[in-house]
Short mmCIF file of C-alpha atoms and ligand atoms in Angstrom, two decimals:
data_model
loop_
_atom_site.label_atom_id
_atom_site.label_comp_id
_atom_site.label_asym_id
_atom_site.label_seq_id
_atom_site.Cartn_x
_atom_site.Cartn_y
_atom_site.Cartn_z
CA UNK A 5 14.53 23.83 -1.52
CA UNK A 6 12.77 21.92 -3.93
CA UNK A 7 14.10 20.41 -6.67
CA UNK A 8 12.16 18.87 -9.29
CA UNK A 9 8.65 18.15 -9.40
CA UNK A 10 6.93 15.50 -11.12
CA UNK A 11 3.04 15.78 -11.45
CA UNK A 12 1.09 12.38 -12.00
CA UNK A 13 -2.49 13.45 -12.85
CA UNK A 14 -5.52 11.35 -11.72
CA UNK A 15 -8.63 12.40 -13.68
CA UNK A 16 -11.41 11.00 -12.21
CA UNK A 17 -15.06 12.57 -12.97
CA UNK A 18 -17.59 14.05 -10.10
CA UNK A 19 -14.84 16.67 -9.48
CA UNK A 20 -12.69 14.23 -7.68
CA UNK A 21 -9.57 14.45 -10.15
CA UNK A 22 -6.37 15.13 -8.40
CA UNK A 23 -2.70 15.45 -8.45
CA UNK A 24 0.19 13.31 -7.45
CA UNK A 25 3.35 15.48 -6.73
CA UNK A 26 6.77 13.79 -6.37
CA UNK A 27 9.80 15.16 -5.33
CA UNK A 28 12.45 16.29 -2.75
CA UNK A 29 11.58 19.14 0.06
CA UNK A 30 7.51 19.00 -0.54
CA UNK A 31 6.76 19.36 3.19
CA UNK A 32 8.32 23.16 3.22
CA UNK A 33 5.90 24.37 0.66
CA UNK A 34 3.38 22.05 1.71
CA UNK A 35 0.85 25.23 3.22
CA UNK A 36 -0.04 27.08 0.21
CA UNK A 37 -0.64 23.86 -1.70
CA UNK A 38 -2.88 22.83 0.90
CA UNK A 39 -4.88 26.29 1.50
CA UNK A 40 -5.06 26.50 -2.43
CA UNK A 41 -7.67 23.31 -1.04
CA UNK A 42 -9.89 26.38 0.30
CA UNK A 43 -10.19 24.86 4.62
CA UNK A 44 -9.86 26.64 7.66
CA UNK A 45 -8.39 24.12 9.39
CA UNK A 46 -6.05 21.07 9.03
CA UNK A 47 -5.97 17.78 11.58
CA UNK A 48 -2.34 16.28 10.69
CA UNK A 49 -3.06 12.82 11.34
CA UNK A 50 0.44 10.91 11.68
CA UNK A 51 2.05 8.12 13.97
CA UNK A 52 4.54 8.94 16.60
CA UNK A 53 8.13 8.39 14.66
CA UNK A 54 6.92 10.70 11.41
CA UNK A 55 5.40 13.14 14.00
CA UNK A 56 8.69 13.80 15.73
CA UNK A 57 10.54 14.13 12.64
CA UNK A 58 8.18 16.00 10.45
CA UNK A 59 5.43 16.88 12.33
CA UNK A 60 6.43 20.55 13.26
CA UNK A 61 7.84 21.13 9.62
CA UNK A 62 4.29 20.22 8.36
CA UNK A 63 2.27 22.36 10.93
CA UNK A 64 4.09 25.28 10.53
CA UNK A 65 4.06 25.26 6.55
CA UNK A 66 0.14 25.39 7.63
CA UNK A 67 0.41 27.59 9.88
CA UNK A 68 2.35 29.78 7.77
CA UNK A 69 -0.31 29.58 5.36
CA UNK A 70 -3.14 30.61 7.40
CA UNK A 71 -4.47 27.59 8.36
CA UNK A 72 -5.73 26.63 11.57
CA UNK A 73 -3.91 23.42 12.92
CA UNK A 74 -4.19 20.14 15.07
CA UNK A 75 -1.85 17.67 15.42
CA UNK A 76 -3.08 13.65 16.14
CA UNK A 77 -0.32 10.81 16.42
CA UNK A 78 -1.02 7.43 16.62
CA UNK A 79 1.63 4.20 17.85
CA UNK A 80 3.78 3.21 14.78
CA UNK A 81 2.77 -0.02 13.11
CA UNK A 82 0.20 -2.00 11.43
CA UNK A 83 -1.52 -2.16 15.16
CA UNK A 84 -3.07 0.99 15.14
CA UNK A 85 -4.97 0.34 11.77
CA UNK A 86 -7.71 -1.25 14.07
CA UNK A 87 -10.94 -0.40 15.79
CA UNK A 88 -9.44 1.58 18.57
CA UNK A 89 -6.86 3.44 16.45
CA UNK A 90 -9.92 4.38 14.41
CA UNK A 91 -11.53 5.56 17.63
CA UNK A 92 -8.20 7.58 18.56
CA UNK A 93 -8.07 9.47 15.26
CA UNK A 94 -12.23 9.96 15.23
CA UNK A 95 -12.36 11.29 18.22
CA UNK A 96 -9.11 13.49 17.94
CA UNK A 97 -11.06 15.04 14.71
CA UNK A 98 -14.44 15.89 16.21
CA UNK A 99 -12.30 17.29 19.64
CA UNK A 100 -10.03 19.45 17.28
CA UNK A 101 -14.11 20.57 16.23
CA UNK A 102 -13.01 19.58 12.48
CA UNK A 103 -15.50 20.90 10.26
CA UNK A 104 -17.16 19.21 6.82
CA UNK A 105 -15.15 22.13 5.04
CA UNK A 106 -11.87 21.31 6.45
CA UNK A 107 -9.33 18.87 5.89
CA UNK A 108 -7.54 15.72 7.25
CA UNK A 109 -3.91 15.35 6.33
CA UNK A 110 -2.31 12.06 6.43
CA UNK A 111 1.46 12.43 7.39
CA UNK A 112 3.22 9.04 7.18
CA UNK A 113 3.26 5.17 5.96
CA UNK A 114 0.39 3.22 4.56
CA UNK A 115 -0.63 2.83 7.97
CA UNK A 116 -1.41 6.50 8.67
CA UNK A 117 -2.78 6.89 5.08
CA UNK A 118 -5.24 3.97 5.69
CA UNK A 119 -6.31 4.90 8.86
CA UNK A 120 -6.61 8.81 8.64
CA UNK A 121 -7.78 8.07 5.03
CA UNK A 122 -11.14 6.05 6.55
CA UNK A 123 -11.90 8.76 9.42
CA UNK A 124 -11.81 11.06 6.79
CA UNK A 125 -14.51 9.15 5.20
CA UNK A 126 -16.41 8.59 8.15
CA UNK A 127 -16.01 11.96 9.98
CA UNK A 128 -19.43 14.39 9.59
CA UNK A 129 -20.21 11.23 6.56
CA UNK A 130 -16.66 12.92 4.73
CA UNK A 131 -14.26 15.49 5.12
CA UNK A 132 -11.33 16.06 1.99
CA UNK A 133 -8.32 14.38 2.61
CA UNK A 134 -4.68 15.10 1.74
CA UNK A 135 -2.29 11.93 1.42
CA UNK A 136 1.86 13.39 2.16
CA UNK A 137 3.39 9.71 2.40
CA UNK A 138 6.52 9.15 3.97
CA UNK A 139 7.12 5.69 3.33
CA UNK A 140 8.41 4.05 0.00
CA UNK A 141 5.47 1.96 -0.04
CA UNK A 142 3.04 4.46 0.63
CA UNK A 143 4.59 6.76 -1.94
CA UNK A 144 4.52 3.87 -4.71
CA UNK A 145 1.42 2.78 -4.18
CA UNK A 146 -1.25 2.95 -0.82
CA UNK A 147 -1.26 7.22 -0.78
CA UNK A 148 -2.71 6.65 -4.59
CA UNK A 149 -6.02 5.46 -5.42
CA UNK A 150 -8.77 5.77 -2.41
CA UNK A 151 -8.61 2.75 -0.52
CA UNK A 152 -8.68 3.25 3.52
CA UNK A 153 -9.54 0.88 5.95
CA UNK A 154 -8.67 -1.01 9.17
CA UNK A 155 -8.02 -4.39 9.56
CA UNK A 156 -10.06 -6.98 11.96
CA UNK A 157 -8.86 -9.70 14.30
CA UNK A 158 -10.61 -11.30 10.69
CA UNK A 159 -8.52 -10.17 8.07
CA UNK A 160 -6.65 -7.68 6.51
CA UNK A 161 -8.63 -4.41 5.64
CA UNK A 162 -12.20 -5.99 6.16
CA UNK A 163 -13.57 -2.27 7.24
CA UNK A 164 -12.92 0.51 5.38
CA UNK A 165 -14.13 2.71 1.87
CA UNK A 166 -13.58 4.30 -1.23
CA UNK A 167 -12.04 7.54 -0.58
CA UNK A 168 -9.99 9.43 -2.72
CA UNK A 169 -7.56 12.32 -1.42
CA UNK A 170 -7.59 15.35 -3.05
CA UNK A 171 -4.01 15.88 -3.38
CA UNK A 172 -0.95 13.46 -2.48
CA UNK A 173 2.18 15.39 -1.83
CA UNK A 174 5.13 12.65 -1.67
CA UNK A 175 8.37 14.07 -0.58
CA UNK A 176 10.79 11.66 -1.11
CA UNK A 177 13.48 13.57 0.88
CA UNK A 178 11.46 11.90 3.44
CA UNK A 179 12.75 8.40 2.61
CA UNK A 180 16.21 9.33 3.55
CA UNK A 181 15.01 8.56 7.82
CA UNK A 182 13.00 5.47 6.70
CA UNK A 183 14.56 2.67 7.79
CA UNK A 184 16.30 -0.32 5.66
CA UNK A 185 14.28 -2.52 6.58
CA UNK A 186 11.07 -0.65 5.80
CA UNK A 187 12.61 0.77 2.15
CA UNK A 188 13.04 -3.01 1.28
CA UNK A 189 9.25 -3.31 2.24
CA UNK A 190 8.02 -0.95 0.16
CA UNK A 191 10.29 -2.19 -2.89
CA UNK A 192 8.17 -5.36 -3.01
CA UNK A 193 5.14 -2.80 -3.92
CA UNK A 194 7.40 -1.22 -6.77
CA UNK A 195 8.63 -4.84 -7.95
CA UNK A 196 4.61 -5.86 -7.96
CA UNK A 197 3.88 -3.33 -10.54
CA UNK A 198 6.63 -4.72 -12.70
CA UNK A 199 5.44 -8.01 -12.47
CA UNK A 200 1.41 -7.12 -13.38
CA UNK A 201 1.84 -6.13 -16.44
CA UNK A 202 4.98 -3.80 -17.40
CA UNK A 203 8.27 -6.19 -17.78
CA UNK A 204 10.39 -3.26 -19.05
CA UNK A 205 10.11 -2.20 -15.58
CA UNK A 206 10.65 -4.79 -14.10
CA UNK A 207 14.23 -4.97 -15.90
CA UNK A 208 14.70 -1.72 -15.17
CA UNK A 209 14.35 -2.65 -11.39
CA UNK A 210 16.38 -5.25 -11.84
CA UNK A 211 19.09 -3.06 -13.15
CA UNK A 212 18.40 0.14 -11.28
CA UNK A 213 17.81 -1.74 -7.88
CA UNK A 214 21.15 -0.51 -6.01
CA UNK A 215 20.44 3.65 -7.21
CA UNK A 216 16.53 2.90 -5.73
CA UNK A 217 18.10 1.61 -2.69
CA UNK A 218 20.88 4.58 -2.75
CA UNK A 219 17.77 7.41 -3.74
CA UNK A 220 18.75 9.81 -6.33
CA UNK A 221 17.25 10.27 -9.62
CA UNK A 222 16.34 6.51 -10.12
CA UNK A 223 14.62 6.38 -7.06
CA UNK A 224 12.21 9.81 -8.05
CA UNK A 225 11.30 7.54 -11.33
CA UNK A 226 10.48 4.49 -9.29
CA UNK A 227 7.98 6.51 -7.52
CA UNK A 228 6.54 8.01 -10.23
CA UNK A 229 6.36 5.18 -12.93
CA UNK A 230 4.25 3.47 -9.85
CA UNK A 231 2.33 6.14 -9.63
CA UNK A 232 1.11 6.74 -13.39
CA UNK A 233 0.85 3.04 -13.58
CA UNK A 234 -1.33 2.86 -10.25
CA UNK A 235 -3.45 6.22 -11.66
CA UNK A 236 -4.09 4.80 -14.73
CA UNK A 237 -5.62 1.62 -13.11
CA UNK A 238 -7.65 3.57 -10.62
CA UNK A 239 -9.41 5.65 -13.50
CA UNK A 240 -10.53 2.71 -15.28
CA UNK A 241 -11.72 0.45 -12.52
CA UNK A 242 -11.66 2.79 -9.19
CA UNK A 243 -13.89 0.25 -7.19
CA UNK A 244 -12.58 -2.63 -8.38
CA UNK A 245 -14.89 -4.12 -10.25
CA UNK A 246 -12.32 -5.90 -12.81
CA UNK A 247 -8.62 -4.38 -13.85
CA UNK A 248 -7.73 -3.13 -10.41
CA UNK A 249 -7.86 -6.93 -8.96
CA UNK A 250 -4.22 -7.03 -10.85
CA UNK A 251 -3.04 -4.96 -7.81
CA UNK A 252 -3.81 -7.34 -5.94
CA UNK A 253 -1.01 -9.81 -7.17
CA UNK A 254 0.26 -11.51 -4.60
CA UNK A 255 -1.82 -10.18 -1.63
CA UNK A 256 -4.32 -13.28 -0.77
CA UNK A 257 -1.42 -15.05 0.25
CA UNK A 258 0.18 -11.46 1.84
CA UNK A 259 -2.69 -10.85 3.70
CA UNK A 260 -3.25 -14.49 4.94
CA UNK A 261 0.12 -14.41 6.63
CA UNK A 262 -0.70 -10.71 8.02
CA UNK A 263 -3.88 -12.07 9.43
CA UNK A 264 -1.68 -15.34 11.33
CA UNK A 265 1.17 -13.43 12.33
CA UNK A 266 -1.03 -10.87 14.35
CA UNK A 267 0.23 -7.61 12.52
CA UNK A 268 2.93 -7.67 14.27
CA UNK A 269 5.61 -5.94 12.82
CA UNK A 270 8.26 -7.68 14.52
CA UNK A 271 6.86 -10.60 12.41
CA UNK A 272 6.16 -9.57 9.31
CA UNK A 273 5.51 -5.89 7.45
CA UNK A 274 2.98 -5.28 5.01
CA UNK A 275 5.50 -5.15 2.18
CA UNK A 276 7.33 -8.30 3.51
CA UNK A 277 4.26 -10.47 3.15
CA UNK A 278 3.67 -9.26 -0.34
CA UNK A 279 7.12 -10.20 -1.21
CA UNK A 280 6.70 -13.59 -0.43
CA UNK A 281 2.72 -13.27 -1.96
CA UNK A 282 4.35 -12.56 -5.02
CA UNK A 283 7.02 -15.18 -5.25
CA UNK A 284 3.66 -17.79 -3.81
CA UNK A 285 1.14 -16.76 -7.01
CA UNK A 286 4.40 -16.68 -9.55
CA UNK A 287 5.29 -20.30 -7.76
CA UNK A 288 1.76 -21.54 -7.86
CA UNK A 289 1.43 -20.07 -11.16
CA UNK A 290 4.27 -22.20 -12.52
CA UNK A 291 2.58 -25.85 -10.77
CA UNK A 292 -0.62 -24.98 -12.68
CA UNK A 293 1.76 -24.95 -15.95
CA UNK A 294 0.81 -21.55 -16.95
CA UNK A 295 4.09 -19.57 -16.14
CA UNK A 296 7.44 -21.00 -17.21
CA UNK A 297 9.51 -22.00 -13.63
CA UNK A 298 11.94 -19.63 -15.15
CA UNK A 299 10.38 -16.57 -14.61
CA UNK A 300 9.05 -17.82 -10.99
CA UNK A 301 12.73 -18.16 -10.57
CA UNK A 302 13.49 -14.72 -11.13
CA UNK A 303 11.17 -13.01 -9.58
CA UNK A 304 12.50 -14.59 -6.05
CA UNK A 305 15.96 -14.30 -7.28
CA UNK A 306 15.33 -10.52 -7.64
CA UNK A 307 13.21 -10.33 -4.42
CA UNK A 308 16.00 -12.29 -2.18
CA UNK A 309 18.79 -9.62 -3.97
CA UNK A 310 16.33 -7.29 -2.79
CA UNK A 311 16.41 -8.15 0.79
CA UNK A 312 13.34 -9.20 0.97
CA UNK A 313 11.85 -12.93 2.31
CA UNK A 314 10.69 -15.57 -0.61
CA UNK A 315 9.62 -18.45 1.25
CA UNK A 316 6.98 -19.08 4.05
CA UNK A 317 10.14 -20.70 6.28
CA UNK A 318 11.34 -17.22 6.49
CA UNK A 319 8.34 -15.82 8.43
CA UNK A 320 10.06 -15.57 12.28
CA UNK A 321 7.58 -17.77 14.62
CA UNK A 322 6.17 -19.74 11.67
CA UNK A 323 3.03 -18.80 8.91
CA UNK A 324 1.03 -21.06 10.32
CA UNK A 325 -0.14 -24.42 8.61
CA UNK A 326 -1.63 -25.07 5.47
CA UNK A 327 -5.12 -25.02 6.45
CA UNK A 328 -5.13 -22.23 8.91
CA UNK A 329 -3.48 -20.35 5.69
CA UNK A 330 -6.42 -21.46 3.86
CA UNK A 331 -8.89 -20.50 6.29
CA UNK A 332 -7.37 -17.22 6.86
CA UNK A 333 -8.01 -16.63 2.53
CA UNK A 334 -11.52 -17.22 3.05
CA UNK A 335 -11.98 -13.95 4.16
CA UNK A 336 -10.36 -12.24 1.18
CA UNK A 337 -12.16 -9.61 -0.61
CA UNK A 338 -11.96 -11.28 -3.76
CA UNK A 339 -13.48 -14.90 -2.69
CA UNK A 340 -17.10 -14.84 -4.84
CA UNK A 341 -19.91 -17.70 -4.18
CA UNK A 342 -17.37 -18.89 -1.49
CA UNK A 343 -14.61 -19.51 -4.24
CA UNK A 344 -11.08 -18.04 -4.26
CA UNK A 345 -9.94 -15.32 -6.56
CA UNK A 346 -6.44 -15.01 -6.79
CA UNK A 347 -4.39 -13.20 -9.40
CA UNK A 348 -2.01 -15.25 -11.75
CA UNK A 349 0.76 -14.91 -14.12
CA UNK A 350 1.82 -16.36 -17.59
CA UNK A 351 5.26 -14.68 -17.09
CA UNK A 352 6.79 -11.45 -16.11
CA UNK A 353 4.32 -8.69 -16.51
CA UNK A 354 1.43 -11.27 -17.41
CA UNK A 355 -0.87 -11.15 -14.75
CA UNK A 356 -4.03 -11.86 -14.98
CA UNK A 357 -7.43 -12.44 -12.55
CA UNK A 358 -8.29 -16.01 -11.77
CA UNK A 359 -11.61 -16.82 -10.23
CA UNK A 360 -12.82 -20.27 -9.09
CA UNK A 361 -9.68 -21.59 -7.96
CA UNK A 362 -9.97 -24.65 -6.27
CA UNK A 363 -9.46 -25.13 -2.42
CA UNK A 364 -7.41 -28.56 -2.79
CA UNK A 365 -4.97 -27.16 -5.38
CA UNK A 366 -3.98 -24.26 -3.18
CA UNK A 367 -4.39 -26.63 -0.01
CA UNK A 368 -1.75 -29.15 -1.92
CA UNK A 369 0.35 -26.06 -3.20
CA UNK A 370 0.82 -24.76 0.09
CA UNK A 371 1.75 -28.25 1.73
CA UNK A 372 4.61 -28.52 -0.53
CA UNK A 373 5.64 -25.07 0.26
CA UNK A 374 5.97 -25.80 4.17
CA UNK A 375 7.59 -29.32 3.07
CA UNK A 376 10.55 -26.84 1.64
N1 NAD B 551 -4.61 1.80 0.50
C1 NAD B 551 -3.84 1.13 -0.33
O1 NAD B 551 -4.03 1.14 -1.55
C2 NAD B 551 -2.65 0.38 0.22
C3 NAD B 551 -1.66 -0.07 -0.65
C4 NAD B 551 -0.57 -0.75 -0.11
C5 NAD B 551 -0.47 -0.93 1.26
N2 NAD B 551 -1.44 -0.45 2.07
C6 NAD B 551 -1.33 -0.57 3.52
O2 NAD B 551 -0.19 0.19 3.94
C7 NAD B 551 0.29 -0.33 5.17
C8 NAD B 551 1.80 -0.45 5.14
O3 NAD B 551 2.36 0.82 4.93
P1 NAD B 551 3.89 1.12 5.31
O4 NAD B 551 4.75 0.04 4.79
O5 NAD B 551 4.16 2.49 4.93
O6 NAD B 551 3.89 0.92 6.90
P2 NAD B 551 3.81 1.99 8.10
O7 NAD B 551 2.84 3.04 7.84
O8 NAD B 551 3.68 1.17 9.33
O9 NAD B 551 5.26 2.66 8.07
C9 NAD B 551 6.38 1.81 8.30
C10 NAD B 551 7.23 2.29 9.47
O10 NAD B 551 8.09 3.31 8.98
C11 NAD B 551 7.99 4.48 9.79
N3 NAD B 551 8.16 5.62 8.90
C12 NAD B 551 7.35 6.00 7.89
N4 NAD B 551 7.90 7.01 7.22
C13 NAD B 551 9.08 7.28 7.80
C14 NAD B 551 10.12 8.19 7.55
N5 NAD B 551 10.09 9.00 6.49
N6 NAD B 551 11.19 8.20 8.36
C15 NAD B 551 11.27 7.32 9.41
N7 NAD B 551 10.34 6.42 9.70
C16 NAD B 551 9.25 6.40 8.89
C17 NAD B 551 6.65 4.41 10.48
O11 NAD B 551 6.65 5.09 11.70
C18 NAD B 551 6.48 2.89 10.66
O12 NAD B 551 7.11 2.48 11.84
C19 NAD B 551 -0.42 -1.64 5.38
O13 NAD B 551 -1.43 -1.47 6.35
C20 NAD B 551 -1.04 -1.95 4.04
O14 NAD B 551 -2.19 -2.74 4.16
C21 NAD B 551 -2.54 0.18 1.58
O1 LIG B 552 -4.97 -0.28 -4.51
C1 LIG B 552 -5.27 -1.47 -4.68
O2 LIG B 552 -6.29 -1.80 -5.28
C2 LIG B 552 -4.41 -2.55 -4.14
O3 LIG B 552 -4.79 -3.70 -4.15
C3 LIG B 552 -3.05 -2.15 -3.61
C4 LIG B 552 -2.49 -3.12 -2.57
O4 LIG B 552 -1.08 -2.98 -2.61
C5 LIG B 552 -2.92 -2.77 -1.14
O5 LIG B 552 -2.24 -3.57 -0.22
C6 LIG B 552 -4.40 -2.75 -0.87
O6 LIG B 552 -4.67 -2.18 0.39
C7 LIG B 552 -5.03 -4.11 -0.85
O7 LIG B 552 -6.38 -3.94 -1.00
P1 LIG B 552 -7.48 -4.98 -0.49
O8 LIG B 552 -8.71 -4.52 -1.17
O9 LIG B 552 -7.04 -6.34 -0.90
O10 LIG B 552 -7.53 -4.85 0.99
ZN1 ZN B 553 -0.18 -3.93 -0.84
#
């Protein structure tokens, strides 16, 4: 049964506006949403653990619906977001003889939506994608918004492309099998959104945290405030040519620490790094005297109450010096002429983009960090 249904609208132009639906038991009525798409046939891309406990709800609905179905499932983890997990899902497509007219859907975390997201692209030069995330994080914020990729043994997300879904069905019964550990991840994502530029949310977090944590109601509206405040972003800057840098905060230093703890999950989760990202730019933020220490103190206050790691001395096996951090930046997407971009704050919910940042401050920043 579904109960009720929140609809986030995305209106971009060139007929690529779409719909955001949140709410509990999606995945049972998830075939005639998808056929009202007009395919023949549906490739469920997913990974392993969401395949074996959704999988067969998903393919039926589509079945159910008249639609022809395949079923692809990649390892779990940030691993398979890589050339030959690219290679798995490609190749799945074209054997399941997926046409131009039919559809991809990605069934899982950001991992799945990335991945199956960018062979979507790719596939015949595009096929239409539908995003049904199962994580909190991919609900919040990676399902939303058209960015798919893989990562390289380079850095974070070097390969990928603009491609928006044309529907994202988030069930967020689903989150009731995702593991603590992963929920906490994806909170960092809702916190970030706080922290860019909405500090009445961010209080609300801060007060609401426990009922997110427990789902309910409170949980429903953390998904969706991060989803109008992600589709309003999109709309006004979907290639990120300005505004959408802000969702970005924290993630040079996120991705950096991805990049030098190998992906591994037993490391370090997507979600994890951001947490300490964002507690690094507030931190760094505060040394360049633009945010008061306060508010730096309160966003890792919140994070740590959160369950989720500050500091760099909490990443198990080490983050890797100062200069291999450094190095590792170089390759963010936001570097220009060779100089770092990274996004900044003058308090809660005052971010703002910061080009030309110089090497030595971060270099200096980042010893003291390691020095504890
Ligand atoms: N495209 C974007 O805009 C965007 C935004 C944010 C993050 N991302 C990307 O998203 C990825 C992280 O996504 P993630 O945190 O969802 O990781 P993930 O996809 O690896 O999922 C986390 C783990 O939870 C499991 N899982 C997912 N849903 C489940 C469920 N309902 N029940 C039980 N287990 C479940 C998965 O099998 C996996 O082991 C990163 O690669 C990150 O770069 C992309
Ligand atoms: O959608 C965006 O734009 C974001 O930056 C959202 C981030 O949370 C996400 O991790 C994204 O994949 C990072 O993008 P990238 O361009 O820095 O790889
Ligand atoms: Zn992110």
């Amino acid at each position: 049964m579904t109960a009720q249904i929140e609809t986030v609208h995305v209106p971009l132009d060139g007929g690529r506006a779409y719909d955001i639906l949140v709410g509990r038991g999606l995945l049972a009525g998830i075939g005639a949403r998808v056929a009202a798409l007009k395919a023949r046939a549906v490739a469920v891309v997913s990974d392993e653990t969401v395949a074996a406990e959704y999988g067969a709800t998903v393919t039926d609905a589509l079945a159910e619906a008249g639609l022809r179905t395949a079923l692809i499932a990649v390892t779990p983890g940030e691993g398979s977001k890589s050339y030959a997990g690219f290679a798995q899902v490609c190749d799945g497509l074209i054997g399941h003889r997926i046409e131009r007219g039919d559809l991809v859907l990605a069934l899982g975390g950001g991992v799945v939506g990335d991945l199956a997201g960018f062979a979507a692209a790719s596939l015949r030069r595009g096929v239409r994608f539908v995003q049904a995330p199962t994580s909190l994080l991919a609900q919040v914020d990676s399902s939303v918004g058209g960015k798919t990729g893989i990562n390289s043994p380079h850095g974070k997300n070097l390969v990928g492309a603009f491609h928006q879904p044309s529907l994202v069905i988030a069930d967020t019964a689903t989150l009731d099998t995702l593991p603590l550990r992963e929920l906490r991840a994806g909170y960092a994502e809702v916190a970030k959104y706080g922290l860019i530029d909405d500090p009445e949310f961010f209080a609300w977090c801060e007060a609401n945290l426990a009922e997110i944590y427990a789902g309910g109601p409170a949980r429903e509206t953390a998904v969706a405030s991060c989803c109008r405040a992600k589709a309003g972003v999109v709309v006004r800057d979907e290639r990120e040519d300005g505004e959408r840098a802000l969702l970005n905060l924290g993630h040079t230093f996120a991705h950096a620490l991805e990049r030098l703890t190998g992906y591994q999950a037993a490391r370090l989760v997507h979600g994890e790094a951001v947490a300490i990202g964002l507690c690094l730019a507030f931190r760094f933020s505060a040394r360049l005297g633009l945010c008061p220490g306060q508010d730096a103190g309160r966003v890792a206050n919140h994070l740590a109450l959160a369950g989720l790691p500050t500091r760099l001395d909490q990443v198990p096996g080490g983050s890797g010096d100062a200069d291999q951090l450094l190095d590792a930046m170089r390759q963010d997407k936001k570097v220009r002429d060779g100089a770092l971009t990274f996004i900044l704050a003058r308090g809660i919910g005052k971010s703002f983009i910061a080009p030309g940042i110089e090497a030595g401050a971060v270099r200096e920043f980042l010893v003291d960090e390691l020095r504890g």
